[in-house]
Every structure is written in structure tokens, then in C-alpha cells.
C-alpha positions as a Markdown table, in Angstrom:
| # | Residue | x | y | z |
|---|---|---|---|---|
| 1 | Unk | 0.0 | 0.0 | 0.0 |
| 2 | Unk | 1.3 | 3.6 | -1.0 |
| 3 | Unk | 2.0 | 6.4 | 1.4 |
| 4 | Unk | -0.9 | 9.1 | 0.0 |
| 5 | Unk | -1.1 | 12.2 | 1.0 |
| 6 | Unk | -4.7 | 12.3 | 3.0 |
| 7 | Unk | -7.2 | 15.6 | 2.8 |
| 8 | Unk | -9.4 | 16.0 | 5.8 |
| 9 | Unk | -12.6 | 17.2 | 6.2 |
| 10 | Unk | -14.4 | 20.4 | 7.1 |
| 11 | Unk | -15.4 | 21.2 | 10.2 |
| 12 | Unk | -19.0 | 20.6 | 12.0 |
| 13 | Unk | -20.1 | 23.1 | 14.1 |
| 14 | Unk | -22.2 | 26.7 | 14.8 |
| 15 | Unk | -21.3 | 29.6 | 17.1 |
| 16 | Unk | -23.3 | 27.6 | 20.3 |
| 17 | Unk | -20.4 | 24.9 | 20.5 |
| 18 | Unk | -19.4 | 24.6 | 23.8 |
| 19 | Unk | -17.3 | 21.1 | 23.4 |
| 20 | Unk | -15.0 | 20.9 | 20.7 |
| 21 | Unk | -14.1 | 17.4 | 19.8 |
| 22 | Unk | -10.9 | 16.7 | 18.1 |
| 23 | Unk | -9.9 | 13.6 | 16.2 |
| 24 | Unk | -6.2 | 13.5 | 15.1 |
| 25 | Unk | -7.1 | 12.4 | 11.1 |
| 26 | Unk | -10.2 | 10.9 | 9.9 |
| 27 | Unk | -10.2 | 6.9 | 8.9 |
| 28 | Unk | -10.1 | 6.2 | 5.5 |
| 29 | Unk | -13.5 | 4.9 | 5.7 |
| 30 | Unk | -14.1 | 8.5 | 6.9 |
| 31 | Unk | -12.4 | 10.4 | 4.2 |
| 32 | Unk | -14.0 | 7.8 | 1.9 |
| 33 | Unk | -17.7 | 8.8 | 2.9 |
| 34 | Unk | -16.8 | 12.4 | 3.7 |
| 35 | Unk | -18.4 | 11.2 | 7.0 |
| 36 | Unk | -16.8 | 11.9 | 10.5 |
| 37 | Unk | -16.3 | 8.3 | 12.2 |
| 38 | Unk | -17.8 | 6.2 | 9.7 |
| 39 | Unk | -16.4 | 3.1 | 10.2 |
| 40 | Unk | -18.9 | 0.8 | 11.7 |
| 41 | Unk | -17.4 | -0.4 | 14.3 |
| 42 | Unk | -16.1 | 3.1 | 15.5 |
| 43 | Unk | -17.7 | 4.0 | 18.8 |
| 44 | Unk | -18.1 | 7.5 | 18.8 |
| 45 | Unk | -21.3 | 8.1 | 17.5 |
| 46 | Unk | -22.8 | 5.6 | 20.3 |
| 47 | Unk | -20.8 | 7.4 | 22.9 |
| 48 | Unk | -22.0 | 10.8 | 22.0 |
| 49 | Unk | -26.0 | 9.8 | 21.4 |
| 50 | Unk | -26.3 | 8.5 | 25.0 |
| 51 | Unk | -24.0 | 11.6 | 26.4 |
| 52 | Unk | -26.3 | 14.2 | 24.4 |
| 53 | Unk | -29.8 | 12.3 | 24.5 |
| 54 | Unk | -30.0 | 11.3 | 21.0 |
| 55 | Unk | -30.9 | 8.2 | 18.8 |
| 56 | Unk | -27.1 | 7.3 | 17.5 |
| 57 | Unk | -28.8 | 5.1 | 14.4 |
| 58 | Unk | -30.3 | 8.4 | 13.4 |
| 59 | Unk | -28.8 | 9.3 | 9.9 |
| 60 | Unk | -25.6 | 11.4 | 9.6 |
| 61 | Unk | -26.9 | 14.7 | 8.7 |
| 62 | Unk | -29.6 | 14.6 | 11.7 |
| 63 | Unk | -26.7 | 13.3 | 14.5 |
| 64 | Unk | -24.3 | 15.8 | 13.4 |
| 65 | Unk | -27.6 | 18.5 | 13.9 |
| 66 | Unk | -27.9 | 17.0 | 17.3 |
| 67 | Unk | -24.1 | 16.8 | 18.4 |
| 68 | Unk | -24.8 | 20.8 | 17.1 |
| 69 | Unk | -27.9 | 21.5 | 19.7 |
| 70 | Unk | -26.4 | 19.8 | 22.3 |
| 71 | Unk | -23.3 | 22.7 | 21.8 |
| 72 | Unk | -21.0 | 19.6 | 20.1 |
| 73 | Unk | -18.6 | 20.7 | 17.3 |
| 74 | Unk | -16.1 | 18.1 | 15.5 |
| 75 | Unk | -13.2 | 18.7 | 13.8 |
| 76 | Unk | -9.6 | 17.1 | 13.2 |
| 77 | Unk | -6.1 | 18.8 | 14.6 |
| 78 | Unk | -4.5 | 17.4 | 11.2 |
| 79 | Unk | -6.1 | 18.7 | 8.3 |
| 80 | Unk | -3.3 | 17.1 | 5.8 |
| 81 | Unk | -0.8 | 14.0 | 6.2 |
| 82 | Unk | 0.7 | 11.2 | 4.6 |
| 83 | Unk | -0.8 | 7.9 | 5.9 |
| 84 | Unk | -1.3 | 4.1 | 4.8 |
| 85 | Unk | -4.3 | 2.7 | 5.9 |
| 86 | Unk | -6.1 | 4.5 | 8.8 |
| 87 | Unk | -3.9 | 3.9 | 12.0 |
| 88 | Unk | -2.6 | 7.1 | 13.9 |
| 89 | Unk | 0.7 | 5.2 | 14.1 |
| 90 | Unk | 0.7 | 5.0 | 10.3 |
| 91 | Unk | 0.9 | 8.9 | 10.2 |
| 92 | Unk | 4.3 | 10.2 | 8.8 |
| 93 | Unk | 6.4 | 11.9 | 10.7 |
| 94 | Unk | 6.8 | 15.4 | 9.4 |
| 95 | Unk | 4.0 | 15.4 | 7.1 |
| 96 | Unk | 1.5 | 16.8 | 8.9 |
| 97 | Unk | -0.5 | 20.0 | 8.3 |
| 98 | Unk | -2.5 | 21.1 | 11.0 |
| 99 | Unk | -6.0 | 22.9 | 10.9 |
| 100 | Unk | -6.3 | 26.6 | 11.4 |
| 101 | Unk | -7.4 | 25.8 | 15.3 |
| 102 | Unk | -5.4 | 28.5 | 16.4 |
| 103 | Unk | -7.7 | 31.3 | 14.6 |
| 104 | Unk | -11.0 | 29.3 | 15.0 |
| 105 | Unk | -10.9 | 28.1 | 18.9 |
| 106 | Unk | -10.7 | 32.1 | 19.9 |
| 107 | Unk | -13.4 | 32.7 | 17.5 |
| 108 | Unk | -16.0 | 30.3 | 19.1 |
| 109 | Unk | -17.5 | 32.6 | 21.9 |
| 110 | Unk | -19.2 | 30.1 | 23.9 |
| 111 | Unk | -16.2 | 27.1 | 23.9 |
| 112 | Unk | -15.7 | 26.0 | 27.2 |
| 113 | Unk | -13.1 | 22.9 | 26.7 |
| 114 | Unk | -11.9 | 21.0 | 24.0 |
| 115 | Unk | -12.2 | 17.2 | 24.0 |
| 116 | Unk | -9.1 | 15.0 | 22.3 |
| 117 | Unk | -10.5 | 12.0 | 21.0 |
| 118 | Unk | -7.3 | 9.6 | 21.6 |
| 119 | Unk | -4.0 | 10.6 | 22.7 |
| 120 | Unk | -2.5 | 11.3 | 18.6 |
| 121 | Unk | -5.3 | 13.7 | 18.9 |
| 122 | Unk | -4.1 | 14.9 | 21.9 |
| 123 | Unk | -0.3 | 15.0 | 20.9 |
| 124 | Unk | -0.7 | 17.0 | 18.2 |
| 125 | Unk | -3.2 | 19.5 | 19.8 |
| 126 | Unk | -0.3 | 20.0 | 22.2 |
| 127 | Unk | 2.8 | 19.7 | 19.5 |
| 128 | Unk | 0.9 | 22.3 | 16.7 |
| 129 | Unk | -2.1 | 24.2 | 18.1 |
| 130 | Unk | -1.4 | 24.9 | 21.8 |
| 131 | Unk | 1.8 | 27.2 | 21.4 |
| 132 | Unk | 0.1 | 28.6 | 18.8 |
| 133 | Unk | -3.5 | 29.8 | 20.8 |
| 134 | Unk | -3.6 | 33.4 | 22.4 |
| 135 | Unk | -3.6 | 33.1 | 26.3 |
| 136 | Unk | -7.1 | 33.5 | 26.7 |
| 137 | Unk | -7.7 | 30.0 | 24.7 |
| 138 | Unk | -5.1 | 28.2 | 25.7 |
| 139 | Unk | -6.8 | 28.6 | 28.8 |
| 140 | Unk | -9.2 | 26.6 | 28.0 |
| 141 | Unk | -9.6 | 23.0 | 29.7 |
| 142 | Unk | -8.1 | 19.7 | 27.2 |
| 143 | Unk | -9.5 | 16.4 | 27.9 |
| 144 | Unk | -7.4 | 13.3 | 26.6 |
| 145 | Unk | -9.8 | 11.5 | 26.1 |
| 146 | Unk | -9.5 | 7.6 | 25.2 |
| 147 | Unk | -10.2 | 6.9 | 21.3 |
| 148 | Unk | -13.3 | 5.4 | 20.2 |
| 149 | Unk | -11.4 | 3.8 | 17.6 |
| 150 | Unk | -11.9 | 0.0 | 17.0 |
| 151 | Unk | -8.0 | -0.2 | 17.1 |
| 152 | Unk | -8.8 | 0.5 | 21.0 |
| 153 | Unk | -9.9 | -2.4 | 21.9 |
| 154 | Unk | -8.6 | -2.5 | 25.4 |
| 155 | Unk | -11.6 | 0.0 | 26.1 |
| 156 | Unk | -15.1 | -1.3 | 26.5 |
| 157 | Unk | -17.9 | 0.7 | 25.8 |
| 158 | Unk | -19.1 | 0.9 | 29.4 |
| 159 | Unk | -15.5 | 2.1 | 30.5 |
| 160 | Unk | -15.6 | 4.3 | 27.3 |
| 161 | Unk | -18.7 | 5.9 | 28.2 |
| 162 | Unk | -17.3 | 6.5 | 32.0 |
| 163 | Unk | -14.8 | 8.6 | 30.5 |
| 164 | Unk | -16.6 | 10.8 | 28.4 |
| 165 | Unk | -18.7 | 11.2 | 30.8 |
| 166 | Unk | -16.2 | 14.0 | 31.8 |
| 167 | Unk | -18.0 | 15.9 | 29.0 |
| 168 | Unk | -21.6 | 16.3 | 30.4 |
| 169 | Unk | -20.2 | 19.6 | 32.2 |
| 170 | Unk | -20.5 | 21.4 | 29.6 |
| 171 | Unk | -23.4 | 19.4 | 27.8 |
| 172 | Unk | -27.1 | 20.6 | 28.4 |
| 173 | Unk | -28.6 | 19.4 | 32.0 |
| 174 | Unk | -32.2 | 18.9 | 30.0 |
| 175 | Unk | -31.2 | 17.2 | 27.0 |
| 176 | Unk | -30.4 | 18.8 | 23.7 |
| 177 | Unk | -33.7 | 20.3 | 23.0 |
| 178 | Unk | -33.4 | 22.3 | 25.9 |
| 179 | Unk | -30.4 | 24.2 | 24.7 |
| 180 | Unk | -31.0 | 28.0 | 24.8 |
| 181 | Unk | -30.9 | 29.5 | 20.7 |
């Protein structure tokens, strides 16, 4: 398999988000359906439906609508790599591009923390966007959280859920259809 050089996708969210989630680089099954955590057996969407109060078969367009009422925003912290196959590890070295977070996490008015979905996330939030973030926004709380990935195996979804559960803070107290406009 050839190293390509991998395109991410755009980000999903409004002016309410309150939790920005950040994967490192979308999945090839991702980038292949332009669809954020698309591979099947990916637990995110599961995660994030029973955090926010949402049916998680519902189709993409209406979950990503409910990550957004519940003040959820997704995004990537590498917005351009070379890669084979889908594994973080797989990532080259030196290849990365990262997003423009540093000019759209101040821009976000309500953001109250940002959420790393697996420690690559995580890394590269800390190696490329955090000594890049005015003081006021790199302020703002980080979660490491562990990766929904199937490659994370080691993490059930019950002790998955228990740590994302760290997100309901900032998530509405009456469900998502509750959330102020």
C-alpha cells in the first residue's frame, strides 16, 4: 500500500459549540464517505447519542444536527498527512498539516473545553495548536480522552462511556432540545 497524501474534512459546528471534539485524522472509511467516524465499528457516535440524548442510528446529517444543539462541534487537529491505511501510528512523521485551530478556537464565543479523542489527537493538539493559541484560549480546559477507535480495543464501551462522561459539564442538564438559541 502507497504512502498518500490524505485531505481531511471540514469542520461541523455553529457559534453555540461549547465542546470541541478533536480527532487527530479521519479513517479512511471516513475520508471515503466524507463522513466523521464512519467506520462501523467506531464507537463515537454511540458514545456521543447516549452523552447528548439522542438516537445514535439516526442518519448522519440529523446526528451531526444533534451533536450541534447539544453545543458539540467536530473537527480534526491534522487537516493534511501522509498515511497508509487508517492507523494514527501509520501517520508520517513530518507530514502533517495542521488545521487553522489557532484562529478558530478564539473565534468560538461560547467554547468552554476541548475534547481529544485519543492521545494522537491529543499529541498534536499539544505539539501544533497549543503554542500557537492566544492566552485567553489556551486557557481553556483539554481532555485526553481515550479513542473510540476500533484499534482501542482494550476500552469497553461501558468504560468508554465512564470517561466521556467528563463531557456532560458542559453538555445541556435537559437534553439537547433544551439548549437556549
Amino acid at each position: 500500500m502507497a504512502v498518500e497524501v490524505l485531505c481531511g474534512l471540514p469542520p461541523q459546528l455553529d457559534t453555540r459549540c461549547r465542546v470541541l471534539v478533536l480527532g487527530s485524522m479521519p479513517g479512511v472509511e471516513s475520508l471515503q464517505q466524507a463522513r466523521y467516524y464512519a467506520h462501523p465499528r467506531n464507537r463515537f457516535w454511540p458514545v456521543m447519542a447516549q452523552l447528548c440524548g439522542f438516537d445514535a442510528t439516526l442518519g448522519y446529517t440529523q446526528r451531526l444536527l444533534e451533536l450541534q444543539r447539544a453545543g458539540v462541534g467536530l473537527w480534526d487537529v491534522i487537516g493534511q498527512c501522509q498515511r497508509r491505511g487508517s492507523l494514527d501510528a501509520a501517520i508520517v512523521r513530518g507530514s502533517e498539516v495542521p488545521n487553522p485551530l489557532n484562529t478558530l478556537i478564539p473565534a468560538l464565543p461560547a467554547l468552554q473545553a476541548i475534547a481529544c479523542n485519543g492521545a494522537a489527537a491529543h499529541s498534536a493538539f499539544q505539539r501544533f495548536i497549543r503554542p500557537t493559541l492566544p492566552l485567553s484560549a489556551a486557557a481553556l480546559p483539554v481532555l485526553a480522552l481515550p479513542s473510540t477507535s476500533p484499534a482501542n480495543a482494550a476500552w469497553s464501551m461501558p468504560r468508554l462511556l465512564q470517561a466521556w462522561s467528563q463531557l456532560q459539564v458542559w453538555l445541556p442538564v435537559e437534553g439537547p432540545d433544551k439548549m437556549p438559541v
